[in-house]
Amino acid sequence: MPAPRTLLRSAPAPMARPAPAPAPVPAPVPTPAVSTALGTIGPAVLALLLGLWGITRENSMWRDEAATWEAAHRSLPDLAHMLDRIDVVHGVYYLFMHGVFTVFGDSLVALRLPSVLAMAGAAAAVAEIGRRLAGPRAGVAAGIAFALVPSTQHYAQDGRSYALVVAAVAVATLLLVTLVNDRGEPGTAARRWVGYAAAMLVAALLNWFSLLALPAHAATVLMAHRRGTAPLLTRWLTAAAAVVTGALPIVLISRSQSEQIAWIRPLTWSTALAPLLVLALGLLCAHLSRRCAGAAATPRTASAVPAVSVASVGLPLLAFPVLALLLVSLAKPLYLDRYVLFANLGLGLLVGAATGALVRSWRPLTALVLAVFAALLPLQLDLRSPQSRVDDVLAPAETVAGTTRPGDGVLFIPSLRRDTAVVSPGSFIGLDDLALAQSPTASGTLQGRETAPAHIRRAMLGKHRILVVTDTEGHGDSGGARDTVKRRVLVDHFTRCADTEVRGRRVQAYERGRGCSAGPTGS
C-alpha cells in the first residue's frame, strides 16, 4: 500500500503591521544663545518703543534743547568760539549733534532720537548685567525696570547729553562685570579693559559728572578683590587713572565757566527726600534678592556664585553718585537729578534682582510688568506733553508771528529768552530787536550781547508798539541793569494791551501812551 503523501502547505503570509503613528514633533527649544539674545533685546525694544512714543512732544522744545539746537547749527569755528566762553562741558555732545544734523537734517526727531537709542542700549546692558549676575528672569526684569523708571523715559526724549552718558556708563559697567566674573584669555581681558576705559572716558567727555560712577565701580572691584581676584584692582586703577587724565582738561576749563550753574538752588530737605527714598527702595530690593536667593540656593548653585553680586554692582551705582553730589551740594549747590541719571542703572539692577527672586516663572512676571505699566500710564502720558518741561520755545514764536504789526519792536526779558527767535527766526521777520548789539553767533553766546541800558531806553521810546517775550511768574531770572531798564520804560511810558501765556512763557504787547489801538488788555 503506498505511503500517504504529505501535503505541503505554504506558510500564511505575515499580516502587515500598521505603520506606527508619527512621534509628536517637540516644540523648538531656544538655544542658550537665542534665549540670551531675546532676554537682552526685549528690554531694549521696550525702551525703544517708549522713547519713540510721542517723541515730538506735541511739537514742543524746551529751553535746554534750544541750546542744543542753537549750538549744533553753528559752523565748527563758530562752535569753537562759543565753547571758549560757555558750555564747554557740553562741547563733545554739541559736536556730535552737529554731525547728526549735518547727516540727517534738523528736526525734533533728529534732536531726540540719539537719546532714545542710547536709553535702549542702556536697557540692553542692564538686562545683560542682571542675567550674568542673577539669571535670565532677573536680567529681563532689570532691563524692563530700568526702561519704566519715569526719569529714564523723561530723558530718553530729551535733546541733551544725559541719555548718552547713561548708555556709556552702562556699557562700562557691563564690561567691568564681565572682567570680574570671566577673566578669559589675557588678550581678551586687555581689550575689555581698553573698552571699559574708553566707555567711561566717553561718558566723562559728554558730562564729567559721570566720573562719580568711578567710586561706585571701585566699590565693586574691592568686593571682588576680597574674593581673590588680585590683579583686578591694579588694572582697574590703571583704567580709572586714564579716564580721569583724559577728562581733566574739560573739568579744569569748565570750572572757569561755573557761573552757568549759579542758578541751581541750595539743597533742601524736599530736594534730598526723593533720592533718599529711591536709595531706601534699592536697599530693600537688595535685601529681598539676597534673602530669596539664599533660601533657594543649593550646593550646586552655591558653587556657581559669581565673583560679584547684583547688590555689589547695583547698590554702589545707585548710592555713591547721588550721595556724593548731595554732600557736595551742602557746600556749593550742584545737585540735579540729571547729573547722576546713571544711578538708574543701579536701581534697575536691584529691582530686577528682587523681582526675579520673588517671581519664579515668566507668566506672573509678564502680568506684573503689565500692571506696573498700567499704573504708570497717567505719568507716562504727562511725560510726553509740553507741560512736562519748564517751557517751550516754539509756541511763543507762533504767537509772535500771529500778533506782529509793521514797525513793531521786540524785547526779550531776560535776554536768554531770545532762544525763541534763534530757533524760529522766520516768526520774527520784520521785528526790530531793540536791545541786541551783537548776535548770539557773533558774540559766542546763546543769547547775544545787548547794548547799554541808555541805548535800550532810547530805542524803546522810538517805538509805538513793542512785543515782549518773557517767562511766566516763578520761571524767570532776576535780570540785570538792562532788564531793569526794559521793565521801567514799559511801566512808565507804555500800556500793556495783550498778554498771552503759552507753555511756560508769555508774549506781551505794549503800546506807547495810556491807551490801546485795538483789543482789550490781556490778563
Short mmCIF file of C-alpha atoms in Angstrom, two decimals:
data_model
loop_
_atom_site.label_atom_id
_atom_site.label_comp_id
_atom_site.label_asym_id
_atom_site.label_seq_id
_atom_site.Cartn_x
_atom_site.Cartn_y
_atom_site.Cartn_z
CA MET A 1 0.00 0.00 0.00
CA PRO A 2 1.61 3.16 -0.99
CA ALA A 3 2.62 5.59 1.79
CA PRO A 4 0.44 8.63 2.15
CA ARG A 5 1.79 11.76 0.63
CA THR A 6 2.41 14.68 2.87
CA LEU A 7 0.61 17.79 1.73
CA LEU A 8 2.89 20.74 1.92
CA ARG A 9 1.11 23.97 2.64
CA SER A 10 2.70 27.27 2.07
CA ALA A 11 3.00 29.30 5.25
CA PRO A 12 0.46 32.08 5.51
CA ALA A 13 1.76 35.47 4.58
CA PRO A 14 2.51 37.55 7.67
CA MET A 15 -0.10 40.19 8.43
CA ALA A 16 1.10 43.68 7.69
CA ARG A 17 1.55 45.68 10.86
CA PRO A 18 0.04 49.14 10.89
CA ALA A 19 2.63 51.86 10.47
CA PRO A 20 3.45 53.47 13.80
CA ALA A 21 1.95 56.89 14.37
CA PRO A 22 4.49 59.64 13.82
CA ALA A 23 6.00 60.82 17.04
CA PRO A 24 4.92 64.33 18.01
CA VAL A 25 7.45 66.91 17.00
CA PRO A 26 8.61 68.71 20.12
CA ALA A 27 8.36 72.45 20.13
CA PRO A 28 11.69 74.01 19.29
CA VAL A 29 13.59 74.90 22.41
CA PRO A 30 15.54 78.11 22.10
CA THR A 31 19.25 77.62 22.32
CA PRO A 32 21.03 79.38 25.18
CA ALA A 33 22.41 81.91 22.73
CA VAL A 34 18.93 82.71 21.38
CA SER A 35 17.45 82.93 24.88
CA THR A 36 20.22 85.26 25.94
CA ALA A 37 19.69 87.47 22.91
CA LEU A 38 15.93 87.62 23.46
CA GLY A 39 16.41 88.46 27.12
CA THR A 40 18.66 91.34 26.17
CA ILE A 41 16.76 92.59 23.14
CA GLY A 42 13.33 92.53 24.82
CA PRO A 43 14.00 95.34 27.33
CA ALA A 44 15.84 97.30 24.62
CA VAL A 45 12.82 97.08 22.32
CA LEU A 46 10.55 98.21 25.15
CA ALA A 47 12.80 101.20 25.87
CA LEU A 48 12.92 102.00 22.16
CA LEU A 49 9.14 101.91 21.79
CA LEU A 50 8.66 104.04 24.91
CA GLY A 51 11.15 106.55 23.53
CA LEU A 52 9.52 106.76 20.12
CA TRP A 53 6.05 107.11 21.62
CA GLY A 54 5.20 110.82 21.41
CA ILE A 55 8.78 111.77 20.60
CA THR A 56 7.86 115.23 19.23
CA ARG A 57 6.03 116.07 22.47
CA GLU A 58 3.25 117.90 20.61
CA ASN A 59 5.80 119.88 18.59
CA SER A 60 7.50 121.48 21.57
CA MET A 61 11.12 122.19 22.53
CA TRP A 62 12.23 123.39 25.94
CA ARG A 63 15.00 125.88 26.68
CA ASP A 64 17.84 123.38 27.22
CA GLU A 65 17.03 121.62 23.97
CA ALA A 66 17.00 125.02 22.30
CA ALA A 67 20.62 125.43 23.44
CA THR A 68 21.46 122.13 21.72
CA TRP A 69 19.61 123.26 18.60
CA GLU A 70 21.48 126.57 18.51
CA ALA A 71 24.92 125.10 19.10
CA ALA A 72 24.51 122.19 16.69
CA HIS A 73 23.55 124.55 13.86
CA ARG A 74 26.73 126.62 14.15
CA SER A 75 29.74 126.07 11.96
CA LEU A 76 32.70 124.38 13.61
CA PRO A 77 34.65 127.66 14.00
CA ASP A 78 31.58 129.36 15.49
CA LEU A 79 31.02 126.40 17.81
CA ALA A 80 34.62 126.57 19.00
CA HIS A 81 34.19 130.33 19.51
CA MET A 82 31.16 129.65 21.73
CA LEU A 83 32.78 126.83 23.73
CA ASP A 84 35.66 129.14 24.56
CA ARG A 85 33.15 131.20 26.52
CA ILE A 86 30.31 128.92 27.63
CA ASP A 87 29.07 125.33 27.71
CA VAL A 88 32.43 123.61 27.23
CA VAL A 89 31.07 120.82 29.46
CA HIS A 90 28.60 120.02 26.65
CA GLY A 91 31.07 120.60 23.82
CA VAL A 92 31.52 116.99 22.75
CA TYR A 93 27.75 116.48 22.69
CA TYR A 94 27.22 119.63 20.62
CA LEU A 95 29.86 118.42 18.16
CA PHE A 96 28.09 115.07 17.94
CA MET A 97 24.72 116.71 17.32
CA HIS A 98 26.31 118.98 14.70
CA GLY A 99 27.21 115.80 12.85
CA VAL A 100 23.72 114.34 13.34
CA PHE A 101 22.07 117.44 11.87
CA THR A 102 24.55 117.56 9.01
CA VAL A 103 23.88 113.95 8.01
CA PHE A 104 20.19 113.52 8.85
CA GLY A 105 18.86 117.06 8.80
CA ASP A 106 17.37 119.02 11.68
CA SER A 107 14.04 118.08 13.21
CA LEU A 108 12.61 117.29 16.61
CA VAL A 109 13.00 113.59 15.83
CA ALA A 110 16.66 114.03 14.87
CA LEU A 111 17.19 116.10 18.02
CA ARG A 112 15.85 113.38 20.35
CA LEU A 113 16.45 110.10 18.53
CA PRO A 114 20.08 109.73 19.76
CA SER A 115 18.78 109.86 23.33
CA VAL A 116 16.10 107.27 22.55
CA LEU A 117 18.65 104.90 21.04
CA ALA A 118 21.05 105.48 23.93
CA MET A 119 18.44 104.54 26.54
CA ALA A 120 17.50 101.45 24.53
CA GLY A 121 21.17 100.43 24.53
CA ALA A 122 21.41 101.08 28.26
CA ALA A 123 18.35 98.88 28.89
CA ALA A 124 20.01 96.07 26.94
CA ALA A 125 23.20 96.45 29.00
CA VAL A 126 21.27 96.39 32.28
CA ALA A 127 19.42 93.24 31.19
CA GLU A 128 22.70 91.54 30.30
CA ILE A 129 24.31 92.51 33.62
CA GLY A 130 21.29 91.19 35.52
CA ARG A 131 21.34 87.94 33.53
CA ARG A 132 25.02 87.37 34.24
CA LEU A 133 24.67 88.03 37.96
CA ALA A 134 21.21 86.72 38.85
CA GLY A 135 19.80 84.69 35.96
CA PRO A 136 17.56 85.22 32.91
CA ARG A 137 14.38 86.34 34.69
CA ALA A 138 16.25 88.82 36.84
CA GLY A 139 18.00 90.16 33.74
CA VAL A 140 14.79 90.74 31.84
CA ALA A 141 13.14 92.27 34.92
CA ALA A 142 16.14 94.57 35.46
CA GLY A 143 16.11 95.85 31.89
CA ILE A 144 12.35 96.43 31.97
CA ALA A 145 12.50 98.11 35.38
CA PHE A 146 15.17 100.49 34.12
CA ALA A 147 13.13 101.29 31.00
CA LEU A 148 9.99 102.01 33.03
CA VAL A 149 11.61 104.39 35.53
CA PRO A 150 9.95 107.77 34.85
CA SER A 151 13.20 109.73 34.75
CA THR A 152 14.60 107.23 32.23
CA GLN A 153 11.63 107.92 29.96
CA HIS A 154 11.88 111.67 30.58
CA TYR A 155 15.49 111.96 29.42
CA ALA A 156 15.08 109.40 26.65
CA GLN A 157 13.06 112.12 24.91
CA ASP A 158 15.39 114.99 25.76
CA GLY A 159 17.78 116.53 23.24
CA ARG A 160 20.62 116.69 25.74
CA SER A 161 23.61 114.52 26.59
CA TYR A 162 22.29 112.74 29.69
CA ALA A 163 20.90 109.62 27.98
CA LEU A 164 24.17 109.14 26.12
CA VAL A 165 26.05 109.40 29.40
CA VAL A 166 23.82 106.70 30.88
CA ALA A 167 24.47 104.42 27.91
CA ALA A 168 28.24 104.88 28.16
CA VAL A 169 28.26 104.13 31.91
CA ALA A 170 26.03 101.09 31.29
CA VAL A 171 28.47 99.69 28.72
CA ALA A 172 31.40 100.34 31.06
CA THR A 173 29.62 98.60 33.93
CA LEU A 174 28.82 95.57 31.76
CA LEU A 175 32.45 95.31 30.70
CA LEU A 176 33.56 95.57 34.33
CA VAL A 177 31.19 92.77 35.38
CA THR A 178 32.50 90.66 32.51
CA LEU A 179 36.08 91.27 33.59
CA VAL A 180 35.35 90.43 37.21
CA ASN A 181 33.43 87.22 36.56
CA ASP A 182 35.06 85.94 33.38
CA ARG A 183 38.67 86.92 33.10
CA GLY A 184 39.16 84.81 29.93
CA GLU A 185 42.25 84.98 27.77
CA PRO A 186 44.81 87.71 28.53
CA GLY A 187 44.31 89.31 25.12
CA THR A 188 40.53 89.37 25.53
CA ALA A 189 40.80 90.83 29.02
CA ALA A 190 43.15 93.55 27.78
CA ARG A 191 40.70 94.55 25.05
CA ARG A 192 37.88 94.67 27.58
CA TRP A 193 39.89 96.93 29.86
CA VAL A 194 40.53 99.25 26.94
CA GLY A 195 36.81 99.16 26.17
CA TYR A 196 35.96 99.93 29.78
CA ALA A 197 38.29 102.93 29.89
CA ALA A 198 37.01 104.17 26.52
CA ALA A 199 33.35 103.92 27.59
CA MET A 200 33.98 105.79 30.83
CA LEU A 201 36.02 108.44 29.01
CA VAL A 202 33.19 108.97 26.52
CA ALA A 203 30.79 109.38 29.43
CA ALA A 204 33.12 111.88 31.11
CA LEU A 205 33.60 113.90 27.92
CA LEU A 206 29.84 114.08 27.46
CA ASN A 207 29.39 115.24 31.05
CA TRP A 208 32.15 114.96 33.59
CA PHE A 209 29.75 114.39 36.50
CA SER A 210 29.75 110.81 35.21
CA LEU A 211 33.15 110.47 36.87
CA LEU A 212 31.11 109.89 40.02
CA ALA A 213 30.50 106.39 38.66
CA LEU A 214 34.16 105.56 39.25
CA PRO A 215 33.86 105.36 43.07
CA ALA A 216 30.88 103.03 42.58
CA HIS A 217 32.95 100.81 40.30
CA ALA A 218 35.79 100.97 42.80
CA ALA A 219 33.50 99.53 45.48
CA THR A 220 32.52 96.69 43.15
CA VAL A 221 36.15 95.95 42.34
CA LEU A 222 37.11 95.95 46.02
CA MET A 223 34.38 93.43 46.80
CA ALA A 224 35.67 91.19 44.02
CA HIS A 225 39.25 91.80 45.15
CA ARG A 226 38.43 90.25 48.52
CA ARG A 227 37.44 87.05 46.73
CA GLY A 228 40.89 86.53 45.32
CA THR A 229 40.99 88.44 42.04
CA ALA A 230 44.21 90.18 42.99
CA PRO A 231 45.28 91.68 39.62
CA LEU A 232 41.81 93.19 39.17
CA LEU A 233 42.37 96.16 41.47
CA THR A 234 45.62 97.19 39.81
CA ARG A 235 44.11 97.01 36.34
CA TRP A 236 41.04 98.96 37.36
CA LEU A 237 43.18 101.68 38.93
CA THR A 238 45.14 101.97 35.69
CA ALA A 239 41.96 102.29 33.64
CA ALA A 240 40.42 104.81 36.05
CA ALA A 241 43.59 106.92 36.00
CA ALA A 242 43.46 107.02 32.20
CA VAL A 243 39.80 108.14 32.31
CA VAL A 244 40.46 110.92 34.81
CA THR A 245 43.52 112.10 32.88
CA GLY A 246 41.57 112.24 29.65
CA ALA A 247 38.69 114.18 31.21
CA LEU A 248 40.83 116.56 33.28
CA PRO A 249 41.17 119.32 30.64
CA ILE A 250 37.39 119.70 30.31
CA VAL A 251 36.98 119.62 34.09
CA LEU A 252 39.51 122.43 34.55
CA ILE A 253 38.19 124.57 31.70
CA SER A 254 34.58 124.20 32.78
CA ARG A 255 35.41 125.46 36.26
CA SER A 256 36.10 128.86 34.73
CA GLN A 257 32.54 128.80 33.35
CA SER A 258 30.93 127.84 36.66
CA GLU A 259 28.67 130.92 36.63
CA GLN A 260 26.47 128.99 34.20
CA ILE A 261 25.23 126.78 37.05
CA ALA A 262 24.85 129.59 39.55
CA TRP A 263 21.08 129.28 39.12
CA ILE A 264 20.99 125.88 40.89
CA ARG A 265 19.19 126.32 44.18
CA PRO A 266 20.68 125.34 47.56
CA LEU A 267 19.93 121.86 48.78
CA THR A 268 16.78 121.45 50.89
CA TRP A 269 15.14 118.50 52.60
CA SER A 270 12.48 118.41 49.92
CA THR A 271 15.20 118.17 47.24
CA ALA A 272 17.04 115.40 49.06
CA LEU A 273 13.95 113.40 50.03
CA ALA A 274 13.25 111.86 46.62
CA PRO A 275 16.76 110.43 46.02
CA LEU A 276 16.92 109.17 49.60
CA LEU A 277 13.60 107.35 49.17
CA VAL A 278 14.89 105.79 45.96
CA LEU A 279 18.02 104.69 47.82
CA ALA A 280 15.83 103.12 50.52
CA LEU A 281 13.96 101.23 47.79
CA GLY A 282 17.26 99.98 46.43
CA LEU A 283 18.34 98.74 49.85
CA LEU A 284 15.04 96.92 50.29
CA CYS A 285 15.37 95.26 46.89
CA ALA A 286 18.93 94.19 47.67
CA HIS A 287 17.77 92.64 50.94
CA LEU A 288 14.88 90.79 49.28
CA SER A 289 17.00 89.45 46.46
CA ARG A 290 19.67 88.21 48.87
CA ARG A 291 17.16 86.58 51.17
CA CYS A 292 15.23 84.82 48.42
CA ALA A 293 18.37 83.75 46.61
CA GLY A 294 19.81 82.35 49.84
CA ALA A 295 16.65 80.39 50.56
CA ALA A 296 16.62 78.91 47.06
CA ALA A 297 20.34 78.11 46.94
CA THR A 298 21.54 74.51 46.56
CA PRO A 299 25.08 73.14 46.85
CA ARG A 300 25.25 73.16 43.05
CA THR A 301 24.13 76.75 42.63
CA ALA A 302 26.15 77.93 45.58
CA SER A 303 29.32 76.72 43.89
CA ALA A 304 28.49 78.82 40.80
CA VAL A 305 28.13 82.16 42.57
CA PRO A 306 29.82 84.91 40.53
CA ALA A 307 32.64 86.98 41.96
CA VAL A 308 30.25 89.90 42.44
CA SER A 309 26.52 90.01 43.08
CA VAL A 310 23.77 92.30 41.85
CA ALA A 311 23.94 94.11 45.18
CA SER A 312 27.69 94.70 44.94
CA VAL A 313 27.21 96.24 41.47
CA GLY A 314 23.82 97.92 41.79
CA LEU A 315 23.96 99.41 45.28
CA PRO A 316 27.20 101.37 44.80
CA LEU A 317 26.00 102.60 41.39
CA LEU A 318 22.72 103.77 42.92
CA ALA A 319 24.11 105.23 46.15
CA PHE A 320 27.60 106.64 45.64
CA PRO A 321 27.00 109.19 42.87
CA VAL A 322 23.80 110.52 44.43
CA LEU A 323 25.15 110.74 47.97
CA ALA A 324 28.41 112.32 46.79
CA LEU A 325 26.59 115.04 44.84
CA LEU A 326 24.21 115.68 47.74
CA LEU A 327 27.14 116.09 50.13
CA VAL A 328 28.99 118.45 47.78
CA SER A 329 25.80 120.46 47.39
CA LEU A 330 25.80 121.24 51.10
CA ALA A 331 28.78 123.50 50.38
CA LYS A 332 28.04 124.52 46.77
CA PRO A 333 24.63 123.92 45.15
CA LEU A 334 25.16 121.37 42.38
CA TYR A 335 22.53 118.69 42.82
CA LEU A 336 20.30 117.99 39.83
CA ASP A 337 18.96 114.50 39.28
CA ARG A 338 20.00 114.53 35.62
CA TYR A 339 23.67 114.94 36.58
CA VAL A 340 23.55 111.48 38.21
CA LEU A 341 20.89 109.94 35.98
CA PHE A 342 23.10 106.88 35.52
CA ALA A 343 22.19 105.89 39.09
CA ASN A 344 19.03 104.50 37.47
CA LEU A 345 21.22 101.66 36.21
CA GLY A 346 21.76 100.52 39.78
CA LEU A 347 18.08 100.94 40.60
CA GLY A 348 17.06 98.81 37.62
CA LEU A 349 19.50 96.05 38.60
CA LEU A 350 18.29 95.93 42.19
CA VAL A 351 14.60 95.99 41.32
CA GLY A 352 15.18 93.33 38.68
CA ALA A 353 17.07 91.05 41.06
CA ALA A 354 14.34 91.34 43.71
CA THR A 355 11.63 90.71 41.13
CA GLY A 356 13.48 87.73 39.69
CA ALA A 357 13.90 86.26 43.16
CA LEU A 358 10.27 86.75 44.17
CA VAL A 359 8.62 85.82 40.85
CA ARG A 360 9.65 82.30 39.88
CA SER A 361 8.04 81.98 36.43
CA TRP A 362 7.60 84.06 33.29
CA ARG A 363 3.80 84.31 33.30
CA PRO A 364 3.43 86.19 36.60
CA LEU A 365 6.42 88.34 35.62
CA THR A 366 4.60 89.37 32.43
CA ALA A 367 1.46 90.13 34.42
CA LEU A 368 3.48 92.22 36.87
CA VAL A 369 5.09 94.25 34.08
CA LEU A 370 1.70 94.96 32.51
CA ALA A 371 0.29 96.02 35.87
CA VAL A 372 3.18 98.40 36.52
CA PHE A 373 2.89 99.84 33.02
CA ALA A 374 -0.83 100.45 33.55
CA ALA A 375 -0.21 102.08 36.93
CA LEU A 376 2.37 104.40 35.41
CA LEU A 377 0.27 105.25 32.36
CA PRO A 378 -1.01 108.66 33.60
CA LEU A 379 2.56 109.71 34.41
CA GLN A 380 3.82 108.42 31.07
CA LEU A 381 1.19 110.44 29.23
CA ASP A 382 2.23 113.54 31.15
CA LEU A 383 5.90 112.98 30.30
CA ARG A 384 5.00 113.20 26.62
CA SER A 385 3.21 116.54 26.90
CA PRO A 386 4.77 120.02 26.64
CA GLN A 387 3.81 120.64 30.27
CA SER A 388 6.40 118.07 31.39
CA ARG A 389 9.10 120.70 30.75
CA VAL A 390 9.52 124.12 32.27
CA ASP A 391 8.73 125.88 29.00
CA ASP A 392 8.53 125.66 25.20
CA VAL A 393 10.39 127.93 22.79
CA LEU A 394 8.31 127.08 19.69
CA ALA A 395 4.79 128.01 20.78
CA PRO A 396 5.68 131.63 21.72
CA ALA A 397 7.23 132.10 18.30
CA GLU A 398 3.91 131.15 16.70
CA THR A 399 2.14 133.67 18.96
CA VAL A 400 4.60 136.40 17.95
CA ALA A 401 4.10 135.63 14.26
CA GLY A 402 0.35 135.98 14.72
CA THR A 403 0.44 139.33 16.53
CA THR A 404 3.23 141.22 14.75
CA ARG A 405 2.43 144.55 13.09
CA PRO A 406 4.65 146.55 10.73
CA GLY A 407 7.15 148.69 12.63
CA ASP A 408 6.96 146.70 15.90
CA GLY A 409 9.96 146.23 18.13
CA VAL A 410 10.69 143.17 20.27
CA LEU A 411 12.35 142.68 23.64
CA PHE A 412 13.42 139.54 25.48
CA ILE A 413 13.30 139.54 29.29
CA PRO A 414 15.68 138.06 30.27
CA SER A 415 17.93 138.03 27.24
CA LEU A 416 18.14 134.22 27.35
CA ARG A 417 14.55 134.12 26.09
CA ARG A 418 15.97 135.23 22.74
CA ASP A 419 16.31 131.49 22.08
CA THR A 420 12.75 131.66 20.76
CA ALA A 421 13.90 133.92 17.94
CA VAL A 422 17.08 131.94 17.27
CA VAL A 423 15.22 128.64 16.93
CA SER A 424 12.32 130.15 14.91
CA PRO A 425 13.80 133.15 13.06
CA GLY A 426 11.01 133.17 10.49
CA SER A 427 8.48 134.20 13.14
CA PHE A 428 10.47 137.37 13.91
CA ILE A 429 10.98 138.67 10.38
CA GLY A 430 10.29 142.41 10.30
CA LEU A 431 10.68 142.87 14.06
CA ASP A 432 13.37 145.20 15.36
CA ASP A 433 15.31 143.63 18.26
CA LEU A 434 15.65 146.81 20.31
CA ALA A 435 18.33 145.60 22.75
CA LEU A 436 20.58 143.46 20.57
CA ALA A 437 24.07 144.77 19.87
CA GLN A 438 25.74 141.56 18.68
CA SER A 439 24.12 138.31 17.53
CA PRO A 440 24.46 135.08 19.53
CA THR A 441 26.74 133.56 16.90
CA ALA A 442 29.00 136.60 16.60
CA SER A 443 29.22 137.05 20.36
CA GLY A 444 29.93 133.37 21.06
CA THR A 445 26.93 133.14 23.36
CA LEU A 446 23.44 131.63 23.31
CA GLN A 447 21.55 134.90 23.87
CA GLY A 448 23.68 137.51 22.10
CA ARG A 449 25.19 140.64 23.57
CA GLU A 450 22.88 143.52 24.39
CA THR A 451 23.62 147.19 24.12
CA ALA A 452 23.93 149.65 27.02
CA PRO A 453 20.81 150.40 29.13
CA ALA A 454 20.68 154.01 27.86
CA HIS A 455 20.64 152.83 24.25
CA ILE A 456 17.89 150.33 25.04
CA ARG A 457 15.82 153.13 26.58
CA ARG A 458 16.20 155.37 23.52
CA ALA A 459 15.31 152.54 21.15
CA MET A 460 12.18 151.69 23.16
CA LEU A 461 10.96 155.28 23.25
CA GLY A 462 11.29 155.41 19.49
CA LYS A 463 8.68 152.68 19.04
CA HIS A 464 4.90 152.89 19.19
CA ARG A 465 4.39 149.17 19.80
CA ILE A 466 6.69 146.61 21.41
CA LEU A 467 6.30 142.85 21.79
CA VAL A 468 7.90 141.25 24.85
CA VAL A 469 8.83 137.58 25.18
CA THR A 470 9.35 136.68 28.82
CA ASP A 471 8.81 133.96 31.40
CA THR A 472 5.77 133.16 33.43
CA GLU A 473 5.95 134.08 37.10
CA GLY A 474 8.27 131.82 39.03
CA HIS A 475 10.28 130.68 35.99
CA GLY A 476 12.20 133.83 35.18
CA ASP A 477 15.63 135.15 36.08
CA SER A 478 16.04 138.31 38.11
CA GLY A 479 17.96 140.03 35.27
CA GLY A 480 20.46 142.86 35.48
CA ALA A 481 20.50 146.57 34.74
CA ARG A 482 19.33 146.10 31.16
CA ASP A 483 16.25 144.14 32.17
CA THR A 484 15.51 146.68 34.88
CA VAL A 485 15.54 149.46 32.28
CA LYS A 486 13.28 147.46 29.96
CA ARG A 487 10.69 146.95 32.67
CA ARG A 488 10.87 150.54 33.93
CA VAL A 489 10.37 152.08 30.48
CA LEU A 490 7.44 149.76 29.78
CA VAL A 491 5.74 150.70 33.05
CA ASP A 492 6.37 154.46 32.71
CA HIS A 493 5.68 155.00 29.01
CA PHE A 494 3.66 152.08 27.67
CA THR A 495 0.36 150.30 28.26
CA ARG A 496 0.10 146.54 28.18
CA CYS A 497 -2.52 145.74 25.57
CA ALA A 498 -2.19 141.95 25.29
CA ASP A 499 -0.74 139.22 27.45
CA THR A 500 -0.73 135.63 26.23
CA GLU A 501 0.64 132.82 28.35
CA VAL A 502 1.74 129.86 26.29
CA ARG A 503 3.59 126.80 27.58
CA GLY A 504 5.67 128.40 30.30
CA ARG A 505 6.29 131.75 28.55
CA ARG A 506 4.42 134.98 27.98
CA VAL A 507 4.08 137.09 24.87
CA GLN A 508 3.00 140.63 25.74
CA ALA A 509 2.13 143.56 23.51
CA TYR A 510 2.74 147.13 24.76
CA GLU A 511 1.67 150.37 23.10
CA ARG A 512 3.02 153.84 23.70
CA GLY A 513 0.84 156.05 25.86
CA ARG A 514 -2.16 155.25 28.01
CA GLY A 515 -4.43 153.53 25.51
CA CYS A 516 -4.57 150.57 23.18
CA SER A 517 -5.31 150.96 19.50
CA ALA A 518 -7.16 147.66 19.23
CA GLY A 519 -8.32 144.93 21.63
CA PRO A 520 -8.59 144.86 25.41
CA THR A 521 -5.70 144.38 27.76
CA GLY A 522 -4.95 140.70 28.29
CA SER A 523 -4.64 139.03 31.62
#
